[in-house]
């Protein structure tokens, strides 16, 4: 009788392990699907950024403005140090 109860417990334990495994696999699959969609959008955004001619112009403008500001700050800093 004790052996029968032990075997039933093992069966229940295996059933729980299988169910936990299935649940874990479903969660992992869902996470992988989310990551795949995220990566697809990242790839799409990269392609659209690289093919947008206005972006290059905007980046060049930002760089020019940054360099002008940097130059002005350096001049002002030198003036402050001279005083």
Short mmCIF file of N, CA, C and O in Angstrom, two decimals:
data_model
loop_
_atom_site.label_atom_id
_atom_site.label_comp_id
_atom_site.label_asym_id
_atom_site.label_seq_id
_atom_site.Cartn_x
_atom_site.Cartn_y
_atom_site.Cartn_z
N UNK A 1 0.83 -1.19 0.00
CA UNK A 1 0.00 0.00 0.00
C UNK A 1 0.87 1.24 0.00
O UNK A 1 0.59 2.17 -0.72
N UNK A 2 1.90 1.26 0.84
CA UNK A 2 2.79 2.42 0.90
C UNK A 2 3.50 2.61 -0.43
O UNK A 2 3.74 3.73 -0.87
N UNK A 3 3.80 1.47 -1.10
CA UNK A 3 4.46 1.56 -2.40
C UNK A 3 3.53 2.20 -3.42
O UNK A 3 3.95 3.01 -4.23
N UNK A 4 2.28 1.86 -3.38
CA UNK A 4 1.29 2.41 -4.31
C UNK A 4 1.16 3.92 -4.11
O UNK A 4 1.10 4.67 -5.08
N UNK A 5 1.10 4.35 -2.85
CA UNK A 5 1.01 5.78 -2.56
C UNK A 5 2.28 6.51 -3.02
O UNK A 5 2.23 7.62 -3.54
N UNK A 6 3.42 5.87 -2.87
CA UNK A 6 4.69 6.46 -3.29
C UNK A 6 4.71 6.63 -4.80
O UNK A 6 5.17 7.65 -5.31
N UNK A 7 4.24 5.63 -5.51
CA UNK A 7 4.22 5.70 -6.97
C UNK A 7 3.26 6.80 -7.44
O UNK A 7 3.54 7.50 -8.40
N UNK A 8 2.13 6.93 -6.77
CA UNK A 8 1.19 7.99 -7.12
C UNK A 8 1.82 9.37 -6.89
O UNK A 8 1.65 10.29 -7.67
N UNK A 9 2.58 9.48 -5.79
CA UNK A 9 3.27 10.74 -5.51
C UNK A 9 4.30 11.05 -6.57
O UNK A 9 4.44 12.19 -7.00
N UNK A 10 5.04 10.04 -7.02
CA UNK A 10 6.01 10.23 -8.09
C UNK A 10 5.33 10.65 -9.37
O UNK A 10 5.82 11.49 -10.11
N UNK A 11 4.18 10.03 -9.66
CA UNK A 11 3.43 10.38 -10.87
C UNK A 11 2.96 11.83 -10.81
O UNK A 11 3.09 12.57 -11.76
N UNK A 12 2.43 12.21 -9.64
CA UNK A 12 1.98 13.60 -9.47
C UNK A 12 3.15 14.56 -9.60
O UNK A 12 3.04 15.62 -10.21
N UNK A 13 4.29 14.19 -9.02
CA UNK A 13 5.48 15.03 -9.08
C UNK A 13 5.95 15.19 -10.53
O UNK A 13 6.29 16.27 -10.95
N UNK A 14 5.94 14.07 -11.29
CA UNK A 14 6.32 14.14 -12.70
C UNK A 14 5.33 15.00 -13.48
O UNK A 14 5.71 15.77 -14.34
N UNK A 15 4.07 14.87 -13.15
CA UNK A 15 3.05 15.68 -13.82
C UNK A 15 3.27 17.16 -13.56
O UNK A 15 3.13 17.98 -14.47
N UNK A 16 3.61 17.51 -12.32
CA UNK A 16 3.89 18.91 -11.99
C UNK A 16 5.12 19.40 -12.72
O UNK A 16 5.16 20.54 -13.20
N UNK A 17 6.15 18.53 -12.78
CA UNK A 17 7.37 18.93 -13.48
C UNK A 17 7.10 19.17 -14.95
O UNK A 17 7.60 20.14 -15.54
N UNK A 18 6.31 18.30 -15.55
CA UNK A 18 5.96 18.47 -16.97
C UNK A 18 5.17 19.75 -17.16
O UNK A 18 5.44 20.53 -18.09
N UNK A 19 4.22 20.01 -16.31
CA UNK A 19 3.42 21.22 -16.43
C UNK A 19 4.28 22.46 -16.23
O UNK A 19 4.14 23.45 -16.96
N UNK A 20 5.18 22.42 -15.25
CA UNK A 20 6.10 23.55 -15.04
C UNK A 20 6.99 23.76 -16.25
O UNK A 20 7.27 24.88 -16.65
N UNK A 21 7.46 22.65 -16.84
CA UNK A 21 8.30 22.74 -18.02
C UNK A 21 7.54 23.39 -19.18
O UNK A 21 8.06 24.28 -19.86
N UNK A 22 6.31 22.96 -19.37
CA UNK A 22 5.48 23.52 -20.45
C UNK A 22 5.25 25.01 -20.22
O UNK A 22 5.38 25.83 -21.13
N UNK A 23 4.94 25.38 -18.99
CA UNK A 23 4.72 26.79 -18.65
C UNK A 23 5.99 27.60 -18.90
O UNK A 23 5.93 28.68 -19.50
N UNK A 24 7.13 27.07 -18.46
CA UNK A 24 8.39 27.78 -18.67
C UNK A 24 8.69 27.94 -20.15
O UNK A 24 9.14 29.00 -20.60
N UNK A 25 8.45 26.91 -20.93
CA UNK A 25 8.71 26.98 -22.37
C UNK A 25 7.79 28.00 -23.05
O UNK A 25 8.22 28.74 -23.93
N UNK A 26 6.54 28.05 -22.63
CA UNK A 26 5.61 29.03 -23.19
C UNK A 26 6.06 30.45 -22.87
O UNK A 26 6.01 31.33 -23.72
N UNK A 27 6.53 30.66 -21.63
CA UNK A 27 7.02 31.98 -21.24
C UNK A 27 8.26 32.37 -22.04
O UNK A 27 8.39 33.50 -22.49
N UNK A 28 9.17 31.40 -22.22
CA UNK A 28 10.37 31.67 -23.01
C UNK A 28 10.03 31.97 -24.46
O UNK A 28 10.62 32.88 -25.08
N UNK A 29 9.10 31.25 -25.02
CA UNK A 29 8.68 31.48 -26.39
C UNK A 29 8.07 32.87 -26.55
O UNK A 29 8.37 33.60 -27.51
N UNK A 30 7.25 33.26 -25.58
CA UNK A 30 6.64 34.59 -25.61
C UNK A 30 7.71 35.68 -25.54
O UNK A 30 7.67 36.66 -26.28
N UNK A 31 8.69 35.49 -24.67
CA UNK A 31 9.78 36.46 -24.53
C UNK A 31 10.59 36.54 -25.83
O UNK A 31 10.96 37.63 -26.27
N UNK A 32 10.84 35.38 -26.45
CA UNK A 32 11.59 35.38 -27.71
C UNK A 32 10.80 36.09 -28.80
O UNK A 32 11.39 36.81 -29.62
N UNK A 33 9.50 35.91 -28.83
CA UNK A 33 8.67 36.60 -29.81
C UNK A 33 8.74 38.11 -29.61
O UNK A 33 8.86 38.88 -30.56
N UNK A 34 8.67 38.54 -28.35
CA UNK A 34 8.78 39.97 -28.05
C UNK A 34 10.13 40.52 -28.50
O UNK A 34 10.20 41.60 -29.10
N UNK A 35 11.20 39.78 -28.21
CA UNK A 35 12.53 40.23 -28.61
C UNK A 35 12.67 40.26 -30.13
O UNK A 35 13.30 41.18 -30.68
N UNK A 36 12.08 39.30 -30.80
CA UNK A 36 12.14 39.27 -32.26
C UNK A 36 11.45 40.49 -32.85
O UNK A 36 11.97 41.14 -33.76
N UNK A 37 10.29 40.82 -32.33
CA UNK A 37 9.57 42.00 -32.81
C UNK A 37 10.37 43.27 -32.52
O UNK A 37 10.50 44.14 -33.38
N UNK A 38 10.95 43.34 -31.33
CA UNK A 38 11.75 44.50 -30.96
C UNK A 38 12.94 44.65 -31.91
O UNK A 38 13.24 45.75 -32.38
N UNK A 39 13.63 43.56 -32.19
CA UNK A 39 14.78 43.61 -33.10
C UNK A 39 14.36 43.98 -34.52
O UNK A 39 15.07 44.69 -35.21
N UNK A 40 13.20 43.50 -34.95
CA UNK A 40 12.71 43.84 -36.29
C UNK A 40 12.46 45.34 -36.39
O UNK A 40 12.82 45.98 -37.39
N UNK A 41 11.86 45.94 -35.36
CA UNK A 41 11.62 47.38 -35.37
C UNK A 41 12.94 48.15 -35.33
O UNK A 41 13.08 49.19 -35.98
N UNK A 42 13.90 47.65 -34.57
CA UNK A 42 15.21 48.30 -34.54
C UNK A 42 15.86 48.28 -35.92
O UNK A 42 16.41 49.28 -36.39
N UNK A 43 15.78 47.14 -36.61
CA UNK A 43 16.35 47.04 -37.95
C UNK A 43 15.64 47.98 -38.91
O UNK A 43 16.27 48.67 -39.72
N UNK A 44 14.32 48.04 -38.80
CA UNK A 44 13.55 48.94 -39.65
C UNK A 44 13.96 50.39 -39.41
O UNK A 44 14.17 51.16 -40.35
N UNK A 45 14.08 50.76 -38.15
CA UNK A 45 14.48 52.13 -37.82
C UNK A 45 15.87 52.45 -38.34
O UNK A 45 16.12 53.55 -38.84
N UNK A 46 16.79 51.51 -38.22
CA UNK A 46 18.15 51.73 -38.72
C UNK A 46 18.15 51.96 -40.23
O UNK A 46 18.83 52.86 -40.73
N UNK A 47 17.39 51.15 -40.94
CA UNK A 47 17.33 51.31 -42.39
C UNK A 47 16.70 52.65 -42.76
O UNK A 47 17.22 53.36 -43.61
N UNK A 48 15.64 53.02 -42.08
CA UNK A 48 14.98 54.29 -42.41
C UNK A 48 15.86 55.48 -42.06
O UNK A 48 15.86 56.48 -42.76
N UNK A 49 16.65 55.36 -41.00
CA UNK A 49 17.55 56.45 -40.62
C UNK A 49 18.66 56.59 -41.65
O UNK A 49 19.00 57.69 -42.07
N UNK A 50 19.23 55.47 -42.07
CA UNK A 50 20.35 55.52 -43.01
C UNK A 50 19.92 55.96 -44.40
O UNK A 50 20.76 56.42 -45.18
N UNK A 51 18.67 55.81 -44.76
CA UNK A 51 18.21 56.18 -46.09
C UNK A 51 17.54 57.55 -46.13
O UNK A 51 17.10 57.98 -47.18
N UNK A 52 17.47 58.23 -45.00
CA UNK A 52 16.82 59.54 -44.94
C UNK A 52 17.86 60.63 -45.20
O UNK A 52 18.73 60.89 -44.37
N UNK A 53 17.78 61.33 -46.34
CA UNK A 53 18.78 62.36 -46.66
C UNK A 53 18.68 63.57 -45.73
O UNK A 53 19.69 64.23 -45.47
N UNK A 54 17.50 63.86 -45.23
CA UNK A 54 17.35 65.01 -44.33
C UNK A 54 18.09 64.79 -43.02
O UNK A 54 18.56 65.75 -42.40
N UNK A 55 18.21 63.56 -42.59
CA UNK A 55 18.91 63.26 -41.35
C UNK A 55 20.37 63.67 -41.44
O UNK A 55 20.92 64.26 -40.51
N UNK A 56 21.01 63.36 -42.56
CA UNK A 56 22.41 63.73 -42.73
C UNK A 56 22.58 65.25 -42.66
O UNK A 56 23.50 65.75 -42.01
N UNK A 57 21.69 65.96 -43.29
CA UNK A 57 21.75 67.43 -43.25
C UNK A 57 21.54 67.95 -41.83
O UNK A 57 22.24 68.86 -41.38
N UNK A 58 20.59 67.38 -41.12
CA UNK A 58 20.31 67.80 -39.76
C UNK A 58 21.50 67.50 -38.84
O UNK A 58 21.88 68.33 -38.01
N UNK A 59 22.11 66.34 -39.01
CA UNK A 59 23.27 65.99 -38.20
C UNK A 59 24.45 66.92 -38.48
O UNK A 59 25.16 67.34 -37.57
N UNK A 60 24.65 67.27 -39.74
CA UNK A 60 25.74 68.19 -40.09
C UNK A 60 25.48 69.56 -39.49
O UNK A 60 26.39 70.20 -38.96
N UNK A 61 24.23 70.01 -39.52
CA UNK A 61 23.88 71.31 -38.93
C UNK A 61 24.14 71.28 -37.41
O UNK A 61 24.71 72.24 -36.87
N UNK A 62 23.72 70.21 -36.74
CA UNK A 62 23.96 70.09 -35.30
C UNK A 62 25.45 70.10 -34.98
O UNK A 62 25.88 70.74 -34.02
N UNK A 63 26.23 69.43 -35.79
CA UNK A 63 27.67 69.40 -35.55
C UNK A 63 28.28 70.79 -35.73
O UNK A 63 29.10 71.23 -34.91
N UNK A 64 27.85 71.51 -36.78
CA UNK A 64 28.35 72.87 -37.01
C UNK A 64 28.00 73.79 -35.84
O UNK A 64 28.84 74.55 -35.36
N UNK A 65 26.76 73.72 -35.39
CA UNK A 65 26.32 74.56 -34.28
C UNK A 65 27.08 74.20 -33.01
O UNK A 65 27.50 75.09 -32.25
N UNK A 66 27.28 72.92 -32.77
CA UNK A 66 28.03 72.49 -31.60
C UNK A 66 29.45 73.05 -31.63
O UNK A 66 29.95 73.56 -30.62
N UNK A 67 30.11 72.96 -32.78
CA UNK A 67 31.48 73.47 -32.88
C UNK A 67 31.54 74.98 -32.67
O UNK A 67 32.47 75.48 -32.03
N UNK A 68 30.53 75.70 -33.18
CA UNK A 68 30.49 77.16 -32.96
C UNK A 68 30.31 77.45 -31.48
O UNK A 68 30.99 78.35 -30.93
N UNK A 69 29.42 76.75 -30.83
CA UNK A 69 29.19 76.96 -29.39
C UNK A 69 30.44 76.63 -28.59
O UNK A 69 30.81 77.37 -27.67
N UNK A 70 31.08 75.54 -28.94
CA UNK A 70 32.30 75.14 -28.25
C UNK A 70 33.37 76.21 -28.39
O UNK A 70 34.06 76.55 -27.42
N UNK A 71 33.49 76.77 -29.57
CA UNK A 71 34.47 77.82 -29.81
C UNK A 71 34.16 79.06 -28.96
O UNK A 71 35.07 79.64 -28.36
N UNK A 72 32.90 79.43 -28.89
CA UNK A 72 32.51 80.59 -28.09
C UNK A 72 32.77 80.35 -26.60
O UNK A 72 33.23 81.25 -25.90
N UNK A 73 32.47 79.16 -26.13
CA UNK A 73 32.71 78.85 -24.72
C UNK A 73 34.20 78.92 -24.42
O UNK A 73 34.60 79.46 -23.38
N UNK A 74 35.01 78.40 -25.32
CA UNK A 74 36.46 78.45 -25.10
C UNK A 74 36.96 79.89 -25.08
O UNK A 74 37.81 80.25 -24.25
N UNK A 75 36.43 80.75 -25.95
CA UNK A 75 36.82 82.16 -25.96
C UNK A 75 36.42 82.83 -24.65
O UNK A 75 37.22 83.56 -24.05
N UNK A 76 35.19 82.59 -24.22
CA UNK A 76 34.70 83.18 -22.97
C UNK A 76 35.54 82.67 -21.80
O UNK A 76 35.86 83.44 -20.87
N UNK A 77 35.89 81.43 -21.80
CA UNK A 77 36.68 80.84 -20.73
C UNK A 77 38.06 81.49 -20.67
O UNK A 77 38.56 81.80 -19.60
N UNK A 78 38.63 81.72 -21.83
CA UNK A 78 39.95 82.40 -21.88
C UNK A 78 39.84 83.82 -21.35
O UNK A 78 40.73 84.31 -20.65
N UNK A 79 38.73 84.49 -21.70
CA UNK A 79 38.52 85.87 -21.19
C UNK A 79 38.40 85.87 -19.68
O UNK A 79 38.95 86.76 -19.00
N UNK A 80 37.69 84.89 -19.13
CA UNK A 80 37.53 84.82 -17.68
C UNK A 80 38.88 84.56 -17.01
O UNK A 80 39.20 85.14 -15.98
N UNK A 81 39.68 83.70 -17.60
CA UNK A 81 40.99 83.39 -17.03
C UNK A 81 41.93 84.62 -17.08
O UNK A 81 42.75 84.80 -16.19
N UNK A 82 41.79 85.46 -18.10
CA UNK A 82 42.64 86.63 -18.25
C UNK A 82 42.29 87.71 -17.22
O UNK A 82 43.14 88.49 -16.85
N UNK A 83 41.06 87.75 -16.77
CA UNK A 83 40.63 88.78 -15.83
C UNK A 83 41.16 88.56 -14.49
O UNK A 83 41.80 88.21 -13.79
#
